[in-house]
Tab-separated table of C-alpha atoms in Angstrom:
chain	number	residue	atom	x	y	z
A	234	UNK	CA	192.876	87.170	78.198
A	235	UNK	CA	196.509	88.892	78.056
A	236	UNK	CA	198.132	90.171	80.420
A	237	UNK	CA	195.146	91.459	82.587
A	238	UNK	CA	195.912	93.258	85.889
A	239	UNK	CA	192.954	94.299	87.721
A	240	UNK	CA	192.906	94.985	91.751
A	241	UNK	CA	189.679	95.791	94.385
A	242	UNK	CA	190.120	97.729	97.225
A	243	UNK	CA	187.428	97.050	99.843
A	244	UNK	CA	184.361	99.281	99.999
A	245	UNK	CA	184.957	99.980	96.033
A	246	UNK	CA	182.463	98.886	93.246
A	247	UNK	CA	184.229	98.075	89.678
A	248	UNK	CA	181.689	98.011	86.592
A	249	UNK	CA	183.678	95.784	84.282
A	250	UNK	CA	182.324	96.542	80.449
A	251	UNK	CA	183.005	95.141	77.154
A	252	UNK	CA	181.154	94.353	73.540
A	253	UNK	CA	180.254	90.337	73.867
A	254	UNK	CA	183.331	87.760	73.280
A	255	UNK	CA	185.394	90.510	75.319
A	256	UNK	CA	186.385	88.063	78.125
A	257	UNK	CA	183.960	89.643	81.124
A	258	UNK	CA	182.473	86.412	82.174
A	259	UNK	CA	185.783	84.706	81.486
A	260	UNK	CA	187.415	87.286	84.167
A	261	UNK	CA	184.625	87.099	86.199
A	262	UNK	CA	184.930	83.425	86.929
A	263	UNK	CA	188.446	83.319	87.590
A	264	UNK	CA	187.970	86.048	89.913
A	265	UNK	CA	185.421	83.709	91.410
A	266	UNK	CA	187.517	80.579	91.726
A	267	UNK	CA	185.656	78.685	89.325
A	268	UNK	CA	187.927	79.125	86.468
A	269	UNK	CA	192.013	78.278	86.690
A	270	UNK	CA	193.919	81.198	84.803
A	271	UNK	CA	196.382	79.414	82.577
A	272	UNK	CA	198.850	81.896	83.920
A	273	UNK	CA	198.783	84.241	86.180
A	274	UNK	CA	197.302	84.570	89.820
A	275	UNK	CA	193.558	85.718	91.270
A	276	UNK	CA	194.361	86.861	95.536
A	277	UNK	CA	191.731	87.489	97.773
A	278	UNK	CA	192.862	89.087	100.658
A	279	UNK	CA	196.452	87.763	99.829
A	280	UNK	CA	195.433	84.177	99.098
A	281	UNK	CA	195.933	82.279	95.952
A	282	UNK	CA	192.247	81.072	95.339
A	283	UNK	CA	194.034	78.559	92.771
A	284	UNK	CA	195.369	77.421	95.811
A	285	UNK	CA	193.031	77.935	98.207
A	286	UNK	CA	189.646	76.686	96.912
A	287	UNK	CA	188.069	76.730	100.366
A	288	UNK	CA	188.816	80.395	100.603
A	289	UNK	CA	186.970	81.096	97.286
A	290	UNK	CA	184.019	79.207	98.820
A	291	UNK	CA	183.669	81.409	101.480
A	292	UNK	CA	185.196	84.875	101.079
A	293	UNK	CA	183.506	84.926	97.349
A	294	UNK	CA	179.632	85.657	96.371
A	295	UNK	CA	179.407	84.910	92.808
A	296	UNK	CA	176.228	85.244	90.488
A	297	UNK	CA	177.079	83.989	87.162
A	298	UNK	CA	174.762	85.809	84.061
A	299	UNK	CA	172.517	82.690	84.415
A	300	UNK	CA	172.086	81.792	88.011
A	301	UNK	CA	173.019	78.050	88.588
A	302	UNK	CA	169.661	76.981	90.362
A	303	UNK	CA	168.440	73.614	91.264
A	304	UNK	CA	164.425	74.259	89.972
A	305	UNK	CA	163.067	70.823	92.289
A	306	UNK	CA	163.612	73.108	95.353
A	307	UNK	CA	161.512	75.724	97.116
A	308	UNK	CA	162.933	79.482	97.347
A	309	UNK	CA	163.945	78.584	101.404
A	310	UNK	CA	165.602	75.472	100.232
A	311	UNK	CA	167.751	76.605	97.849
A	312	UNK	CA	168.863	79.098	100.240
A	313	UNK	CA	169.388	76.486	102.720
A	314	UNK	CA	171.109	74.221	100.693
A	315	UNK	CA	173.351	76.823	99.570
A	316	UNK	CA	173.955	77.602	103.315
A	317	UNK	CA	175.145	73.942	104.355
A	318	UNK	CA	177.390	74.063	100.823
A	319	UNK	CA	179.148	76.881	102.452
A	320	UNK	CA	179.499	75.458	105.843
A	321	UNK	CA	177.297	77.740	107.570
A	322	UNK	CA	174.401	76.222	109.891
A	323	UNK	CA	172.417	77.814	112.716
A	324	UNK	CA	169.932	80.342	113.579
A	325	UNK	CA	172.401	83.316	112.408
A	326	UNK	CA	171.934	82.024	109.147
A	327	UNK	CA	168.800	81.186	109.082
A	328	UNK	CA	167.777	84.911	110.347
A	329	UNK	CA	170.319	86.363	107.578
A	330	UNK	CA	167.977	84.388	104.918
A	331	UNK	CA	164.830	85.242	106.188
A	332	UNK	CA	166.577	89.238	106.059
A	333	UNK	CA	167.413	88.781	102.026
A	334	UNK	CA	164.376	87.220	101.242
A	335	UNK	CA	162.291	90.236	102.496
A	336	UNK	CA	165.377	92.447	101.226
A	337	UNK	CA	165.134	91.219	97.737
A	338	UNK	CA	161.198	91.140	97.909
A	339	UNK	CA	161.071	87.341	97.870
A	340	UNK	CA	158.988	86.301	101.066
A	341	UNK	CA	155.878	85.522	99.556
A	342	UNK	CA	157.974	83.202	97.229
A	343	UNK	CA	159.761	81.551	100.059
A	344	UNK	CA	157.670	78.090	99.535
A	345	UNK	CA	157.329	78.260	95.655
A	346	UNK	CA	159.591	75.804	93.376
A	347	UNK	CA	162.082	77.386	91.626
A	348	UNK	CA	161.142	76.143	88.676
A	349	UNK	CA	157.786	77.878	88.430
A	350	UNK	CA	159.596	81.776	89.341
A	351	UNK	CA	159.439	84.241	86.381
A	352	UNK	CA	162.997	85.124	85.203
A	353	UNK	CA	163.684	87.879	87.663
A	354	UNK	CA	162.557	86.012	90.876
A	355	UNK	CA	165.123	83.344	89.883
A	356	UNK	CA	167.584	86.138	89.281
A	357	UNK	CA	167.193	87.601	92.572
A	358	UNK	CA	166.940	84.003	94.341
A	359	UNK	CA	170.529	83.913	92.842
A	360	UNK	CA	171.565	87.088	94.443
A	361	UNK	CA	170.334	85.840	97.743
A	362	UNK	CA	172.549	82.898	97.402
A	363	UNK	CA	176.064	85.121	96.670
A	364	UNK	CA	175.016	87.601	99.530
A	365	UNK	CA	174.043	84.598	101.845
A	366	UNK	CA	177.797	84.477	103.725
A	367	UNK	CA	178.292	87.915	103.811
A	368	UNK	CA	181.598	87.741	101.459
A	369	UNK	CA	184.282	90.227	101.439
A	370	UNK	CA	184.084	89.870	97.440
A	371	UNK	CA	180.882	89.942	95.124
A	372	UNK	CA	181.021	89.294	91.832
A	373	UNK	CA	177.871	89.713	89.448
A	374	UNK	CA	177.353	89.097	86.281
A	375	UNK	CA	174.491	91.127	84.614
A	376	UNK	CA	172.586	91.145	87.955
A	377	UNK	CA	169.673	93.346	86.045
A	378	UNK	CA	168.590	90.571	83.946
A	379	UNK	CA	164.576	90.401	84.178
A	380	UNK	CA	164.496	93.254	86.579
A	381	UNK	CA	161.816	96.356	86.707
A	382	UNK	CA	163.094	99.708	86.925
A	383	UNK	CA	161.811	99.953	90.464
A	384	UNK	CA	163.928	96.428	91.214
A	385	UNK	CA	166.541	97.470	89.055
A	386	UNK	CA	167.112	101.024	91.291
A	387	UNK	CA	166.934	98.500	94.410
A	388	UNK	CA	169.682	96.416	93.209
A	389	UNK	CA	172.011	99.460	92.693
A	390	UNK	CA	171.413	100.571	96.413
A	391	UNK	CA	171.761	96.844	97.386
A	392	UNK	CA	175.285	96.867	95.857
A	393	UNK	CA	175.953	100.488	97.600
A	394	UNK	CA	175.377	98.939	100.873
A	395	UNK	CA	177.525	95.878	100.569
A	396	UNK	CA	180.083	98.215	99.138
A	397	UNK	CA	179.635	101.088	102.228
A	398	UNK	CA	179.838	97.454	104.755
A	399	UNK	CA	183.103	96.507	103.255
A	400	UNK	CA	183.194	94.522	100.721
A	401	UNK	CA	184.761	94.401	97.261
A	402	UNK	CA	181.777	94.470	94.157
A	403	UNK	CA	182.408	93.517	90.683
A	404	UNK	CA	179.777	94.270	88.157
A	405	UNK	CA	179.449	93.156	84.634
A	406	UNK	CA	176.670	94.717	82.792
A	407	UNK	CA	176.025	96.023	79.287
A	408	UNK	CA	174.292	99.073	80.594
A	409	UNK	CA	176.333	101.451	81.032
A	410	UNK	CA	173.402	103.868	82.802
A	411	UNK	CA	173.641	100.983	85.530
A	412	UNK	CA	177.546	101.475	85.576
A	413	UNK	CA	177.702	105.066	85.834
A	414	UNK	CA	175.037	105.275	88.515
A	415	UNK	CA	176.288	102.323	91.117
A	416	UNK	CA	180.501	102.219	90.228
A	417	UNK	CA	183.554	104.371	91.696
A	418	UNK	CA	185.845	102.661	88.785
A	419	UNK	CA	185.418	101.507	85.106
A	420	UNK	CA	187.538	98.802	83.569
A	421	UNK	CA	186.666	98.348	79.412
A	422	UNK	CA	187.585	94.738	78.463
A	423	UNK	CA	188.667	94.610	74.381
A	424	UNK	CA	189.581	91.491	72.657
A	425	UNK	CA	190.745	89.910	75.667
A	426	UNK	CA	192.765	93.206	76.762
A	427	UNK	CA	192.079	95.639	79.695
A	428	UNK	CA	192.036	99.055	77.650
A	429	UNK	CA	191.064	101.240	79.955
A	430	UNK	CA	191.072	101.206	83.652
A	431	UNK	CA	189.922	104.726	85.597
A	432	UNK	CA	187.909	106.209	88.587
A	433	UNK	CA	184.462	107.572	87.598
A	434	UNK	CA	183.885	110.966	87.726
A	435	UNK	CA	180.641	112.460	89.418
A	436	UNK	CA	179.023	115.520	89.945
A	437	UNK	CA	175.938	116.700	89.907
A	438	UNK	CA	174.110	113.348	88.840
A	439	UNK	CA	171.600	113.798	86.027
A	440	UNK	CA	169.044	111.380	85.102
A	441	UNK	CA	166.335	110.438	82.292
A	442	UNK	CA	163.360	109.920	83.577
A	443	UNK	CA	160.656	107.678	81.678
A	444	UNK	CA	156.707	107.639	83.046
A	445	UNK	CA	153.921	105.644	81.798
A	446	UNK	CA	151.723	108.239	81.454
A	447	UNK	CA	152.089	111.871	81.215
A	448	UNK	CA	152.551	114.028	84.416
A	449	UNK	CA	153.244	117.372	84.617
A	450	UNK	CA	156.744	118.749	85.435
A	451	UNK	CA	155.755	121.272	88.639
A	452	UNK	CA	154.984	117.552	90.340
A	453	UNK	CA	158.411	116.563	89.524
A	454	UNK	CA	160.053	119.309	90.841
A	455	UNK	CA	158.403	119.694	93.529
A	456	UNK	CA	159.725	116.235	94.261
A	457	UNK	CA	162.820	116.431	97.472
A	458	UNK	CA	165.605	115.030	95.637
A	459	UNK	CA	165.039	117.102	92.325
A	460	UNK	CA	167.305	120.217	91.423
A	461	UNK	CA	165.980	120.640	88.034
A	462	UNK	CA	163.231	119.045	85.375
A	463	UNK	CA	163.893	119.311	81.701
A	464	UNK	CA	161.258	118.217	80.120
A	465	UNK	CA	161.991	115.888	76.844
A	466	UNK	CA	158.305	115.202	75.747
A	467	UNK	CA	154.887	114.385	77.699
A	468	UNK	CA	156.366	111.013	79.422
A	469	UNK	CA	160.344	111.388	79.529
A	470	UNK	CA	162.241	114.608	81.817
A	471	UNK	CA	165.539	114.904	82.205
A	472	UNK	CA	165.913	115.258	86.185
A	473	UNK	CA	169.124	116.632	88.199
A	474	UNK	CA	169.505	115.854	91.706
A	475	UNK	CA	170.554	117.257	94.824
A	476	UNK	CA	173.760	116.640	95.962
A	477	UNK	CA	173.669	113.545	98.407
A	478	UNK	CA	170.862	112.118	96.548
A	479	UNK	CA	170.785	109.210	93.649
A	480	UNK	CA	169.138	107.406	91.494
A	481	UNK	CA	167.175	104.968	94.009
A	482	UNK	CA	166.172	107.933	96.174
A	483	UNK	CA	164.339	109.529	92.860
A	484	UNK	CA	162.540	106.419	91.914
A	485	UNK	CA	161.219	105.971	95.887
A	486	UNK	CA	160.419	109.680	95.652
A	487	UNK	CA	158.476	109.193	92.126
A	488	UNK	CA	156.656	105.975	93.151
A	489	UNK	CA	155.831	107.665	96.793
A	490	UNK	CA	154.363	110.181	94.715
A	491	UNK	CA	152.058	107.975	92.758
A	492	UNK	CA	153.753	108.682	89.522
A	493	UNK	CA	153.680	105.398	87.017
A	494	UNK	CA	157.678	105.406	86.804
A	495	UNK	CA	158.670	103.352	83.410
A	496	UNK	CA	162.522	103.634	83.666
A	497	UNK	CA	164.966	105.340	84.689
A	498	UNK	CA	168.659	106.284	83.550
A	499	UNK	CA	171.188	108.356	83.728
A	500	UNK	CA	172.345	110.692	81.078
A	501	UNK	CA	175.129	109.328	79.007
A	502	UNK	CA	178.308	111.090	79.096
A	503	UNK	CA	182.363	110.814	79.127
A	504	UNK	CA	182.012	107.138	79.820
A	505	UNK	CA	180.061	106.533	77.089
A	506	UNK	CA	182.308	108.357	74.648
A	507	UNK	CA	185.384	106.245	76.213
A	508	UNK	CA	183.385	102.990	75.249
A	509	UNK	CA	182.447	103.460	71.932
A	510	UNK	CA	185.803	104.785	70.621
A	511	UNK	CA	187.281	101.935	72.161
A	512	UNK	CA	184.598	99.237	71.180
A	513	UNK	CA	184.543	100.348	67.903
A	514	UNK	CA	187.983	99.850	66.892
A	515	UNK	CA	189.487	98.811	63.595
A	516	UNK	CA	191.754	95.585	63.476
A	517	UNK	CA	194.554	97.750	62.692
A	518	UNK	CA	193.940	100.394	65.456
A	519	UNK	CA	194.136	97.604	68.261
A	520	UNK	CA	197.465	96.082	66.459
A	521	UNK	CA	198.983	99.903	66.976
A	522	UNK	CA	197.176	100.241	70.476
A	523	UNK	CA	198.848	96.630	71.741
């Protein structure tokens, strides 16, 4: 990394992008505390985390691309575990655990192994574990992985709410649909160098829409949150919203509805153009761009 200089006001969600060997998880776990920049400093709240480890431990939620788990525990003991680690004990916690685990869908897990959870149950056992403490900053390294599109559009409103309580979010994801529907700011990560750094623009938000099966646009927009349906072919519609409505709202609509919803996206635009001509280039374009 060179001379990287990132900051996160409270309240604000960051999607930080980048082609793999970029740096993201690099930056990600120095913002964390787990990594010591070789120059440099990473503040929370005014405190050197370098400094002050204990501060990392409990003002930062961190979920790393592949959630460090321990597999010989059940779902209620990791969480536990992860509790004491932090320095938190009571029934406050214990109540805040029981609240993510039906949050994140994970009660009837609670007693399973961790070993035996498919990939996205361990993924969200991990996001249990960063929200556990209530931290001012989360950081989140593709948090999608394994995820439906129904989980996936819960996740987004997930980091909305921390985000609307108070606290910082940092997201790392290569899907930049996921990005343009959850962030307020982009930063694009190049060869170890911050190349673009920006608020994201909204309006009207427009989505793709992908069904299992065929249904016929007049259901769709006869759905609340839906402006306008254009239809792509039998199974895919391209779907704009009301204003004040998102992405999770039109998936809760569609599944109310009993629609068989297959994915859902939002329709590329600027931010996509602002990746690619940076991602894609030449040696000699980033020696004239340094």
């Amino acid at each position: 990394m060179r001379e990287l200089n990132l900051t996160l006001a409270r309240g604000q969600v960051l999607g930080l992008l980048g082609v793999n060997g970029a740096g993201k998880s690099t930056t990600l776990a120095m913002m964390a505390g787990a990594q010591r920049p070789d120059r440099g400093r990473v503040r929370l709240q005014g405190t050197d985390l370098a400094e002050e480890y204990q501060c990392a431990r409990g003002g930062v939620g961190w979920l790393p691309e592949r959630a460090p788990l321990w597999p010989e525990l059940t779902v209620v003991e990791h969480l536990d575990a992860t509790a004491r680690l932090r320095g938190l004990r009571g029934a406050a916690v214990r109540k805040r655990r029981d609240s993510l685990l039906e949050r994140l869908q994970l009660t009837r897990e609670a007693r399973r192994l961790v070993a035996v959870l498919s990939q996205g149950q361990r993924q969200r056992v991990g996001l249990a574990c960063a929200l556990l403490h209530e931290p001012p900053l989360l950081v989140l390294d593709e948090p999608g992985n394994g995820l439906d599109p129904l989980q996936a559009a819960q996740l987004r409103e997930l980091i909305r709410e921390r985000a609307d309580a108070g606290s910082g979010v940092v997201l790392s994801t290569h899907l930049l649909p996921e990005v343009t529907a959850v962030c307020d700011r982009v930063a694009i990560l190049h060869e170890g160098v911050l190349r673009h750094d920006a608020p994201l623009h909204s309006g009207q938000e427009r989505l793709l829409l992908t069904l299992a099966q065929p249904v016929d646009a007049a259901r769709l927009a006869a759905l609340a949150p839906v402006v306008k349906v254009e239809t792509q072919d039998a199974c895919r519609h391209r779907i704009t919203l009301r204003d004040g409505t998102d992405a999770p709202t039109l998936a809760r609509a569609v599944v109310e509805a009993g629609m068989p919803l297959a994915g859902l996206q939002p329709v590329a635009g600027e931010l996509e153009h602002a990746f690619m001509h940076i991602a894609t280039r030449t040696p000699a374009e980033e020696a004239d761009a340094a």
